[in-house]
Every structure is written in structure tokens, then in C-alpha cells.
Amino acid sequence: MNIHPHLIELMVNGSPAPVSAAPGRRLSDALREDAGARDVKIGCDAGDCGACTVLLDGEPVCACLTPLAQVDGRAVTTTTGLNDGAPSPLQAAFLRHGAAQCGICTPGMLTAAQALLDRSEAPTRTEVEDAIGGVLCRCTGYRKIVDAIMDHAGSAATPAPQSGRAVGQRIERLDGLPKVMGTEVFGADHWPDEALMVRALRSPHHAADFAFGDLAGWASSHPGVEAVLTAADIPGKNCFGVIPPLADQPALAETHARLKGEAVALIAGAREVVEALDLADFPITWIPRPPSLTPEAALADGAAQLHEHRVGNILVRGRVACGDPDAAMKAAAHVVSGGFETSFVEHAYIEPEAGNAWMDGDVLVIQACTQAPVMDRDDVALILDLPQDRVRIIPAAAGGGFGSKLDVSLQPLIGLVTLKTGRPCRMVYTRAESMAATTKRHPAKMAATIGADTGGRITAMTFEGDFNTGPYASWGPTVATRVPVHASGPYFTPNYRAETRAVHTNAAIGGAFRGFGVPQAAILQEVLYDRLAEASGLDRLEFRRRNALLDGQRTVCGQVLHGVGARECLDALEPHWQRALGEAADFNAGSTVIKRGVGVASCWYGCGNTALPNPSTIRVGLTAAGRVALHQGATDIGQGSNTVITQICADALGLLLDDFDLIGPDTFLTPDCGKTSASRQTYVTGKAAEKAGRALRDAILRMTNMGPDAVLAIEGATLTATDGSARQQIALAELPPDANGYALSAEETYDPPTSALDSDGQGTPYAVYGYGAQIAEVEVDRELGTVKVRHMTAAHDLGRVINPLLAEGQIEGGIAQGLGLALMEEFIPGRTENLHDYLIPSVGDMPPVTSILVEKPDPEGPMGAKGLGEHVLIPTAPAIFNAIRHATGAEITKAPALPHRVLAAIRKAEGT
């Protein structure tokens, strides 16, 4: 192919956009880099994710697979070309239905859908699913996307709520407009002029020593390369991590790589040079070492320490114990035992890691996709030996996170390049880099025994599990300590012992992933509870209702709970359970190869850090111009915190949502709201927002001498308080500004009341828990081993439903990820580092979902609210496994339930 530049005459969104480039250059690259069409997103560069879908003469194509030679003189339409400055009917429908969560897949979804609607104004649901089948979404579960496309010509949005009545309303996502218009700025979408491109050299081995050769000579022999940096260039402590005593991961490996894909050097220079480099001649010598890829191997070869300060390659242990489980088990009328094994699961967010850095005076500014801006600031400052006030983190919109974007990986790298060169820079991980180098859900190997009395009440449980935490700590300590707290499930268990180990290996890094190990434990516990229900002669749903935790009962940690909604969730499932069982029985009576099954599982989940401080701080201020500024540092990675926290603050203050302007997150502009993880933002930051709103309201009422029921309103720059016939006004522009420049303001912090756990895990690990239960209805092909989920019914206790629209989206998205965990997702280091070999659910895999929102207010949560995001994924996989067993008698013992594993389990159950 001719690689010399040609003038390609593009017409982009109706305007000429000539590009001088090689004919084989990707259309996606030319659109973003030359035509400025950064609404075209790149998730894989392989045609697997569909994020880059554009219209070429009206037909959808993957821009990453389309060479420029094919588009000369043709019309290209991107998301921003679908409107004339205001949302199109389709874009408005996406807002109305909550079809955009993180928003990274939204441009591809919109263009693919528009092509369909241009052909058919009233497509069927099947036609819609076919049209968007090539575009992957990791957040929504697809249901609301399909609903929005079907309703593209539907009614207008719900009217804005009255003052003090935002909570409980189906408010459109307040940050949703740029997501559907294609103007949202993600990590790869912004960079200063003349920014250097940064590329990492990564280890091709799971474990290896290495040494560098003549780096300066190599750089000088490659024109356009401006800098080559290694760990020797890091001025501070070359280490980051979650818990300081266990922090162990270097920003750049120094002399030994413990992970395939670990970064060992950085190359910075002109983009066209750096991206085209063949690094085969890079001056580095590798000395591979035998890796330990499983906990069994690492524990057996404890003398070969992966870390100098670990004993036997064990990172940390977890334990919770109460009563006398051994004696209770001996006395139990019914006892069941079993084991389960889970695999690495990739986060598979559609946006790979990306960001940019520049200097603003003597301040290093980093804009990147992140879930924890203050943690980023602290780690970057430590690594680069800078005071914290000389590091500013501005989170870009995050195209999905689910836990992995809690870890600092890219930020110190681009910070180092800018600090050393004085030049702005940018870095974008390839899909292969993202999948090789970032964290995964911990694989687990677990065993448990549970006993019950003659009435089917749980009397005792023991649990043990090894979790593969990979070569570095990451969030392994959190997983090891959280799992023993939760491994009983939301059931009263008077005698209990659960012990866990996080074990170092040279496999992928085990990190945070929606549930912190609880989904793995829930699979085993719920599979065994099905067997225990049958041994007790009880219906499986009734067994769970009989044992569900109630208000005033003690957990396995000795904590007395109130506002427990576990029983209410199970009660809400009862009519759906009876319907599903009846339909399955009727179908199975006339079918031999295809069998239907129904499964149920419950969950509980503690919101926030485990027995550790977990504060959030919110500032809210009234400007002289009559606007309410909400400084809210919680990163919204698609879950809706920007909207939900504003709803809470608006009602606490008593003003309209339309009066609010959201500021942040930005470490220079917003107080610390903590990390976005562990379903803590609605509860913890929401509580801080409630307190701040009430504090500002109280100050206003004192100034106006009004009672607690006064109605507040803003008219221009005047704040009015009305209480019956009394009316007072405050001219905001006439008040002297406070330290933050506001006419009136309040700042409040909330830290959940928890306590440290003793050696037996007794104490108060969390102040608030959420609860849920789900029913899975499946079809199993007994000859092929394939499993299709036909329907999911999900009842979740939110305490108080702040926004039903967003809550439904979280339920559907969580179920999609739980379905992937159950049936298809298995990351194998070195083999599944793309979205072709690693499968996540597509729209065709996603079943209908019936969401039931249960409200049992928590006395501690804001306005009674509890978290939701993590909880939803937990019961999905075990409900599916229990449904497979109900359909075929086959007990799955390893996730995912790939067809060959299902067939083996069926044959074992049949004794063949």
C-alpha cells in the first residue's frame, strides 16, 4: 500500500474537512486528530466495541476499521452532526430514558440508531437490537437504550420538581446533555497544543529481571523522541497503593517486573513518531524467571517470595468469628458442604485509561479518567516529590470505572514526563495495554459448610477462601477483610467462622471491582443455601425468608441492625417466584432437550470503607448573582452521583434544582468527597450534602427570623423567605463575600459511625447496608450446554429512592455485569487482552428486567437512603447458577458457566 500522504477530501457533518494523510490511515484517527471530531470515541481500534461508529453516506461503519482511502469525497456524520445545537428527538429520548450513564458508548449508539430510524420511523424491538448489536455498553444493561430508541418520538421530559420535592422524582441526569450531544470531555478528548505523546514500554513476561542499555543513544537515533524516562528519573517514592503499610506498586518497575504488561520505561515525543515506533530495538535486556500464576503455586513455593516483606506470599488475612460453629455444626439436623472457584474478570469499560498533564505556573495539572482525585493527588505528590498544593487533579469524564480507575496508573507517568520535560503531554492506553496492565476481579477458590436445625433455620456456617491478588496489593486488603463480613449473606447466623487470604502471584493484579469480593462469596453461599433448603424440605424462597436478618438481630460481626430490608425484598419476589416456577414446570413438561429453570439469591452489602474512616465534605454557597454553587467532589462514573447528590442538597436547602450550578470534582475547587467506590457516594457524600443544605437553610432562616417551614425562593439576585403571611428578602449582592467569595455558604463533613474490628472481626464495619434479592429464569440446552437468561426480577431495598430512573439503570447495568460473571467472562493473562476474545454481554444477551424498588428507610442514611450500585451485581450470578441446577440438576462449581462446564455438570448429575 502507498504510505505517502494524499489529500483526502472529507465532508464531516456538512463541512469540508480535507486531510493530508496516508490512504490507509484509520478514519477514526483522522476525525479525532485532524477534523476535531472528538465525539468519535475509540475503545478498541479493532471493530469490537463499536464506540467509533459513524455514518458514512448515511450507513453506520466502524471508523477504526475504515481506511481514509474509502471515504474520499464522501459524507461523514458523527454524533454532533445529528443536531443543530439542540438535542434531536433521539438525543432527547436518551436523556428522558436515562440511556446514557457514563456516556462513552453513547455517540456510537446514537449514530447506529439514527441510521435505523432514517430507514424506519417505527422499528420493532428486534430491529433496534439488531441495529445496535455491534456497539458494546458496560454500564446500562442496554434496556434503557433500546427503550429510548423505541420512544424517539415520544413525549417531553418530566416537568422540573417543585422546591423541596426533588427527591423521589425521575429527574433526567443533570450532566446528561453533553453525553448525548457528543461534547463530553473524556480522558482522551483534551490536550494542550504541542503536547508530547507518551508511550510505555511494558514487560512481555509474567516475571523477569531487566537491565537497560544506552537509552540516550537510542533516543538520539530516533528523531522526534524527546525523552526516555525510567524509575531512576522518579524524584520521590516510587510506590503507590491504597493502604500505606501495604502500598507496594511502583509507577515504573526498577529492576524486576512482576506482571506481564508492567510499565518499565516511558518514551515521549511527537505523536506520529511515538505511535509508529517499533520497540523491538529498545535497549533493554530481559531475564525471565519462572512465574507463580496461581495461589496454589505461590503458597507451595513460599521460599520464592514475590515480595520481600510478605510471609509465604500471603498479602493479608481476613477473619470474622462468633459463637461456636464447630459444636453447632455437629448438632445441626441438616449440613451441606461445597466449594466454588471463580476466574479473573476484566472491568472492560469502553474507555481505556487516558489523560493529559501540563504546568500552570509551578502547579502540575493532570486531567485524567479517575474515581479518586484526592487519592491521585496524594500519590502523584509522593511519587514526584511535590507538595500537595502543587498538584492539581481535574477528573475528566470517566467512560466507566467499576473499581479499576481507583488505582493510580497513568497519572504519575504523565506527571513525570511533564515535570521532567516542562512540556504538556498526553497518554492513551491501547485496549491491549488496558487489559494487560490494569486490575481485575480477584479469582477465588472457596469452600463452605452450613448447618440448619429441623425447622430449616441456619445454625452455623464456616467459610474459607483464597483470593488471587496478583503481584501487588491494590485493593486486596479490602477484599480479604470485606468478604468474611459478608459471606453469611443477609441471614441470621448465630455461629460463624470465615477466614480469607489474599495471595500474591505473578498473574493479573486483583483489585477493586463492583463488590470487592462479595459477589464471589455470594455465589458459594447461595448455591449451598439452595441445597440446604432442599435438605430441610423447604421452598427455596421460603428458606431465605425464614432466615433473613431482621431489625434488632445481630450480624456475624455482632452489630445490631435497624432498617433491614432483606425480608421485604424476598417478600416482593413471592408472586414473581410462583409465576416463574409454574411457567417453567409447564414448559418442561413438553420439552426434553431445552429445559427451563428458576433460581433465587439474596445479597447485602455494607456501604463505604470497612471499619475505617470514610468522610466526605460538601460546600454549598449562594452567589451574589443568585445562583447556588454546589462544590461536589464525588466523581460520577455513570452511576448518577452528580444528579442524586444535587437532589438531596436541593431538598435539604429548600430551593429548586434549576437554581444549582455544579462545581467539580477538582482538587483545587472542591473539598474531598472521597473515592467513588463501595456504593458510598449516595450515602456518605449524600449525607454531607444533606447536612450542608440544612446548615445553609438554617443560616437563612436565622437571618430572616423565619420558622422551619418557611419557603425559600430565588428571584434574580434576591433570596426570599416566606412563612405564612410573613415575608423577608435578602439582597445577596449587598452581603459581604465570605472567605470563599459567597454571599452565604455552608460546609459540612460526614463520616459514617463505624468502629475497628477485633481479631474475630467483631465491631461495626459499616453504618449502612443495602439489601436485595433476584430471580433468574433461564433456558438450558442439555445437548449443547448453552444457557440463555430469559428474565430477571430484581427487588432492591434503597432505603429511600432518590431517583427511580437512575436506580433502574443501576439495576439493569449491574445485572448485565452479573450475567457476564456467570456465563461468559474469563480473563486469561496473555490470551484475552482484547474485546474479541474476551466476551462481555451485548444487547442480544440481556434479558428483560423487572425492577422492584423497596423502601425501608435507614436511620443513618440521608433522608433514609442506602447505596445501590455494588449490591445489584451480587445476587445475579448465584441466581443464574441456581436456575441452571433447577433446570437440569447440574451444579456448577466454576464460573463462568461456559458450555463445556455446563455439559460436564449435566453429565455428572446424570451419572453418565
mmCIF file of N, CA, C and O in Angstrom, residues 548-598:
data_model
loop_
_atom_site.group_PDB
_atom_site.id
_atom_site.type_symbol
_atom_site.label_atom_id
_atom_site.label_comp_id
_atom_site.label_asym_id
_atom_site.label_seq_id
_atom_site.Cartn_x
_atom_site.Cartn_y
_atom_site.Cartn_z
ATOM 1 N N ALA A 548 -33.858 -14.647 56.842
ATOM 2 C CA ALA A 548 -33.406 -13.284 56.568
ATOM 3 C C ALA A 548 -33.227 -12.491 57.859
ATOM 4 O O ALA A 548 -34.022 -12.603 58.805
ATOM 5 N N LEU A 549 -32.175 -11.689 57.889
ATOM 6 C CA LEU A 549 -31.927 -10.814 59.035
ATOM 7 C C LEU A 549 -33.105 -9.867 59.234
ATOM 8 O O LEU A 549 -33.695 -9.349 58.283
ATOM 9 N N LEU A 550 -33.405 -9.620 60.502
ATOM 10 C CA LEU A 550 -34.491 -8.709 60.883
ATOM 11 C C LEU A 550 -33.945 -7.585 61.746
ATOM 12 O O LEU A 550 -32.863 -7.702 62.342
ATOM 13 N N ASP A 551 -34.692 -6.521 61.829
ATOM 14 C CA ASP A 551 -34.299 -5.423 62.707
ATOM 15 C C ASP A 551 -34.077 -5.935 64.129
ATOM 16 O O ASP A 551 -34.873 -6.731 64.659
ATOM 17 N N GLY A 552 -32.976 -5.480 64.730
ATOM 18 C CA GLY A 552 -32.678 -5.854 66.100
ATOM 19 C C GLY A 552 -31.835 -7.101 66.246
ATOM 20 O O GLY A 552 -31.332 -7.378 67.334
ATOM 21 N N GLN A 553 -31.662 -7.859 65.164
ATOM 22 C CA GLN A 553 -30.799 -9.038 65.235
ATOM 23 C C GLN A 553 -29.339 -8.631 65.033
ATOM 24 O O GLN A 553 -29.036 -7.593 64.470
ATOM 25 N N ARG A 554 -28.450 -9.501 65.484
ATOM 26 C CA ARG A 554 -27.020 -9.247 65.368
ATOM 27 C C ARG A 554 -26.466 -9.911 64.110
ATOM 28 O O ARG A 554 -26.839 -11.027 63.772
ATOM 29 N N THR A 555 -25.564 -9.214 63.466
ATOM 30 C CA THR A 555 -24.861 -9.785 62.334
ATOM 31 C C THR A 555 -23.749 -10.690 62.841
ATOM 32 O O THR A 555 -23.494 -10.800 64.051
ATOM 33 N N VAL A 556 -23.015 -11.295 61.925
ATOM 34 C CA VAL A 556 -21.893 -12.146 62.312
ATOM 35 C C VAL A 556 -20.768 -11.323 62.942
ATOM 36 O O VAL A 556 -19.863 -11.880 63.572
ATOM 37 N N CYS A 557 -20.810 -10.008 62.786
ATOM 38 C CA CYS A 557 -19.837 -9.122 63.441
ATOM 39 C C CYS A 557 -20.342 -8.597 64.776
ATOM 40 O O CYS A 557 -19.671 -7.765 65.408
ATOM 41 N N GLY A 558 -21.509 -9.060 65.208
ATOM 42 C CA GLY A 558 -22.058 -8.600 66.482
ATOM 43 C C GLY A 558 -22.758 -7.260 66.404
ATOM 44 O O GLY A 558 -23.137 -6.697 67.433
ATOM 45 N N GLN A 559 -22.973 -6.749 65.204
ATOM 46 C CA GLN A 559 -23.598 -5.445 65.027
ATOM 47 C C GLN A 559 -25.113 -5.595 65.003
ATOM 48 O O GLN A 559 -25.659 -6.438 64.282
ATOM 49 N N VAL A 560 -25.814 -4.783 65.798
ATOM 50 C CA VAL A 560 -27.273 -4.785 65.804
ATOM 51 C C VAL A 560 -27.760 -3.819 64.729
ATOM 52 O O VAL A 560 -27.391 -2.641 64.714
ATOM 53 N N LEU A 561 -28.584 -4.336 63.815
ATOM 54 C CA LEU A 561 -29.006 -3.550 62.661
ATOM 55 C C LEU A 561 -30.438 -3.051 62.799
ATOM 56 O O LEU A 561 -31.273 -3.670 63.469
ATOM 57 N N HIS A 562 -30.681 -1.922 62.123
ATOM 58 C CA HIS A 562 -32.036 -1.370 62.011
ATOM 59 C C HIS A 562 -32.236 -0.909 60.573
ATOM 60 O O HIS A 562 -31.285 -0.544 59.890
ATOM 61 N N GLY A 563 -33.446 -0.938 60.111
ATOM 62 C CA GLY A 563 -33.714 -0.592 58.722
ATOM 63 C C GLY A 563 -33.321 -1.696 57.765
ATOM 64 O O GLY A 563 -32.949 -1.430 56.627
ATOM 65 N N VAL A 564 -33.426 -2.959 58.211
ATOM 66 C CA VAL A 564 -33.020 -4.106 57.395
ATOM 67 C C VAL A 564 -34.141 -4.468 56.426
ATOM 68 O O VAL A 564 -35.229 -4.854 56.842
ATOM 69 N N GLY A 565 -33.868 -4.400 55.127
ATOM 70 C CA GLY A 565 -34.894 -4.665 54.132
ATOM 71 C C GLY A 565 -34.768 -5.998 53.417
ATOM 72 O O GLY A 565 -35.392 -6.199 52.376
ATOM 73 N N ALA A 566 -33.992 -6.924 53.980
ATOM 74 C CA ALA A 566 -33.779 -8.206 53.298
ATOM 75 C C ALA A 566 -35.086 -8.987 53.151
ATOM 76 O O ALA A 566 -35.390 -9.523 52.074
ATOM 77 N N ARG A 567 -35.849 -9.079 54.223
ATOM 78 C CA ARG A 567 -37.109 -9.828 54.180
ATOM 79 C C ARG A 567 -38.101 -9.164 53.222
ATOM 80 O O ARG A 567 -38.819 -9.847 52.460
ATOM 81 N N GLU A 568 -38.130 -7.849 53.227
ATOM 82 C CA GLU A 568 -39.059 -7.139 52.348
ATOM 83 C C GLU A 568 -38.738 -7.384 50.878
ATOM 84 O O GLU A 568 -39.649 -7.485 50.046
ATOM 85 N N CYS A 569 -37.455 -7.489 50.539
ATOM 86 C CA CYS A 569 -37.082 -7.784 49.156
ATOM 87 C C CYS A 569 -37.557 -9.178 48.754
ATOM 88 O O CYS A 569 -38.083 -9.388 47.652
ATOM 89 N N LEU A 570 -37.354 -10.134 49.635
ATOM 90 C CA LEU A 570 -37.803 -11.504 49.349
ATOM 91 C C LEU A 570 -39.320 -11.584 49.255
ATOM 92 O O LEU A 570 -39.868 -12.282 48.386
ATOM 93 N N ASP A 571 -40.018 -10.865 50.130
ATOM 94 C CA ASP A 571 -41.482 -10.837 50.065
ATOM 95 C C ASP A 571 -41.955 -10.275 48.724
ATOM 96 O O ASP A 571 -42.937 -10.763 48.141
ATOM 97 N N ALA A 572 -41.250 -9.247 48.243
ATOM 98 C CA ALA A 572 -41.649 -8.624 46.982
ATOM 99 C C ALA A 572 -41.503 -9.576 45.803
ATOM 100 O O ALA A 572 -42.176 -9.421 44.774
ATOM 101 N N LEU A 573 -40.638 -10.571 45.929
ATOM 102 C CA LEU A 573 -40.424 -11.531 44.851
ATOM 103 C C LEU A 573 -41.467 -12.649 44.815
ATOM 104 O O LEU A 573 -41.566 -13.362 43.812
ATOM 105 N N GLU A 574 -42.231 -12.840 45.875
ATOM 106 C CA GLU A 574 -43.101 -14.010 46.020
ATOM 107 C C GLU A 574 -44.019 -14.231 44.812
ATOM 108 O O GLU A 574 -44.033 -15.340 44.239
ATOM 109 N N PRO A 575 -44.803 -13.262 44.352
ATOM 110 C CA PRO A 575 -45.685 -13.546 43.206
ATOM 111 C C PRO A 575 -44.898 -13.858 41.935
ATOM 112 O O PRO A 575 -45.337 -14.684 41.110
ATOM 113 N N HIS A 576 -43.760 -13.235 41.741
ATOM 114 C CA HIS A 576 -42.928 -13.497 40.570
ATOM 115 C C HIS A 576 -42.324 -14.905 40.643
ATOM 116 O O HIS A 576 -42.181 -15.583 39.625
ATOM 117 N N TRP A 577 -41.994 -15.325 41.842
ATOM 118 C CA TRP A 577 -41.441 -16.666 42.071
ATOM 119 C C TRP A 577 -42.465 -17.731 41.700
ATOM 120 O O TRP A 577 -42.152 -18.686 40.962
ATOM 121 N N GLN A 578 -43.670 -17.572 42.180
ATOM 122 C CA GLN A 578 -44.709 -18.566 41.900
ATOM 123 C C GLN A 578 -45.038 -18.601 40.415
ATOM 124 O O GLN A 578 -45.206 -19.681 39.827
ATOM 125 N N ARG A 579 -45.115 -17.423 39.777
ATOM 126 C CA ARG A 579 -45.363 -17.387 38.334
ATOM 127 C C ARG A 579 -44.262 -18.108 37.574
ATOM 128 O O ARG A 579 -44.528 -18.942 36.687
ATOM 129 N N ALA A 580 -43.013 -17.790 37.892
ATOM 130 C CA ALA A 580 -41.881 -18.357 37.164
ATOM 131 C C ALA A 580 -41.803 -19.867 37.331
ATOM 132 O O ALA A 580 -41.540 -20.605 36.366
ATOM 133 N N LEU A 581 -42.036 -20.356 38.554
ATOM 134 C CA LEU A 581 -41.996 -21.798 38.787
ATOM 135 C C LEU A 581 -43.083 -22.504 37.983
ATOM 136 O O LEU A 581 -42.850 -23.567 37.384
ATOM 137 N N GLY A 582 -44.274 -21.921 37.958
ATOM 138 C CA GLY A 582 -45.369 -22.532 37.202
ATOM 139 C C GLY A 582 -45.086 -22.564 35.719
ATOM 140 O O GLY A 582 -45.327 -23.579 35.039
ATOM 141 N N GLU A 583 -44.571 -21.463 35.170
ATOM 142 C CA GLU A 583 -44.278 -21.420 33.741
ATOM 143 C C GLU A 583 -43.170 -22.405 33.373
ATOM 144 O O GLU A 583 -43.224 -23.053 32.317
ATOM 145 N N ALA A 584 -42.163 -22.521 34.234
ATOM 146 C CA ALA A 584 -41.076 -23.461 33.954
ATOM 147 C C ALA A 584 -41.586 -24.897 33.966
ATOM 148 O O ALA A 584 -41.215 -25.709 33.089
ATOM 149 N N ALA A 585 -42.436 -25.217 34.926
ATOM 150 C CA ALA A 585 -42.970 -26.576 35.012
ATOM 151 C C ALA A 585 -43.803 -26.911 33.777
ATOM 152 O O ALA A 585 -43.694 -28.007 33.209
ATOM 153 N N ASP A 586 -44.627 -25.969 33.334
ATOM 154 C CA ASP A 586 -45.454 -26.207 32.151
ATOM 155 C C ASP A 586 -44.590 -26.408 30.914
ATOM 156 O O ASP A 586 -44.860 -27.296 30.083
ATOM 157 N N PHE A 587 -43.544 -25.598 30.767
ATOM 158 C CA PHE A 587 -42.670 -25.713 29.596
ATOM 159 C C PHE A 587 -41.925 -27.040 29.617
ATOM 160 O O PHE A 587 -41.844 -27.740 28.593
ATOM 161 N N ASN A 588 -41.384 -27.403 30.761
ATOM 162 C CA ASN A 588 -40.559 -28.609 30.858
ATOM 163 C C ASN A 588 -41.360 -29.881 30.614
ATOM 164 O O ASN A 588 -40.801 -30.889 30.158
ATOM 165 N N ALA A 589 -42.649 -29.811 30.887
ATOM 166 C CA ALA A 589 -43.488 -30.998 30.667
ATOM 167 C C ALA A 589 -43.538 -31.378 29.196
ATOM 168 O O ALA A 589 -43.770 -32.535 28.852
ATOM 169 N N GLY A 590 -43.307 -30.405 28.319
ATOM 170 C CA GLY A 590 -43.367 -30.699 26.896
ATOM 171 C C GLY A 590 -42.044 -30.551 26.177
ATOM 172 O O GLY A 590 -42.023 -30.501 24.944
ATOM 173 N N SER A 591 -40.944 -30.477 26.911
ATOM 174 C CA SER A 591 -39.655 -30.287 26.270
ATOM 175 C C SER A 591 -38.627 -31.205 26.908
ATOM 176 O O SER A 591 -38.585 -31.349 28.131
ATOM 177 N N THR A 592 -37.793 -31.817 26.073
ATOM 178 C CA THR A 592 -36.784 -32.730 26.593
ATOM 179 C C THR A 592 -35.372 -32.171 26.482
ATOM 180 O O THR A 592 -34.573 -32.304 27.408
ATOM 181 N N VAL A 593 -35.037 -31.530 25.379
ATOM 182 C CA VAL A 593 -33.685 -31.008 25.188
ATOM 183 C C VAL A 593 -33.514 -29.673 25.886
ATOM 184 O O VAL A 593 -32.540 -29.456 26.606
ATOM 185 N N ILE A 594 -34.450 -28.759 25.675
ATOM 186 C CA ILE A 594 -34.394 -27.444 26.318
ATOM 187 C C ILE A 594 -35.177 -27.523 27.613
ATOM 188 O O ILE A 594 -36.344 -27.934 27.625
ATOM 189 N N LYS A 595 -34.529 -27.143 28.696
ATOM 190 C CA LYS A 595 -35.180 -27.136 29.995
ATOM 191 C C LYS A 595 -35.097 -25.748 30.615
ATOM 192 O O LYS A 595 -34.092 -25.051 30.482
ATOM 193 N N ARG A 596 -36.179 -25.372 31.267
ATOM 194 C CA ARG A 596 -36.215 -24.086 31.955
ATOM 195 C C ARG A 596 -36.019 -24.282 33.454
ATOM 196 O O ARG A 596 -36.452 -25.288 34.027
ATOM 197 N N GLY A 597 -35.359 -23.304 34.049
ATOM 198 C CA GLY A 597 -35.137 -23.341 35.488
ATOM 199 C C GLY A 597 -35.298 -21.958 36.088
ATOM 200 O O GLY A 597 -35.200 -20.933 35.401
ATOM 201 N N VAL A 598 -35.556 -21.950 37.388
ATOM 202 C CA VAL A 598 -35.762 -20.702 38.127
ATOM 203 C C VAL A 598 -34.850 -20.715 39.341
ATOM 204 O O VAL A 598 -34.800 -21.708 40.091
#
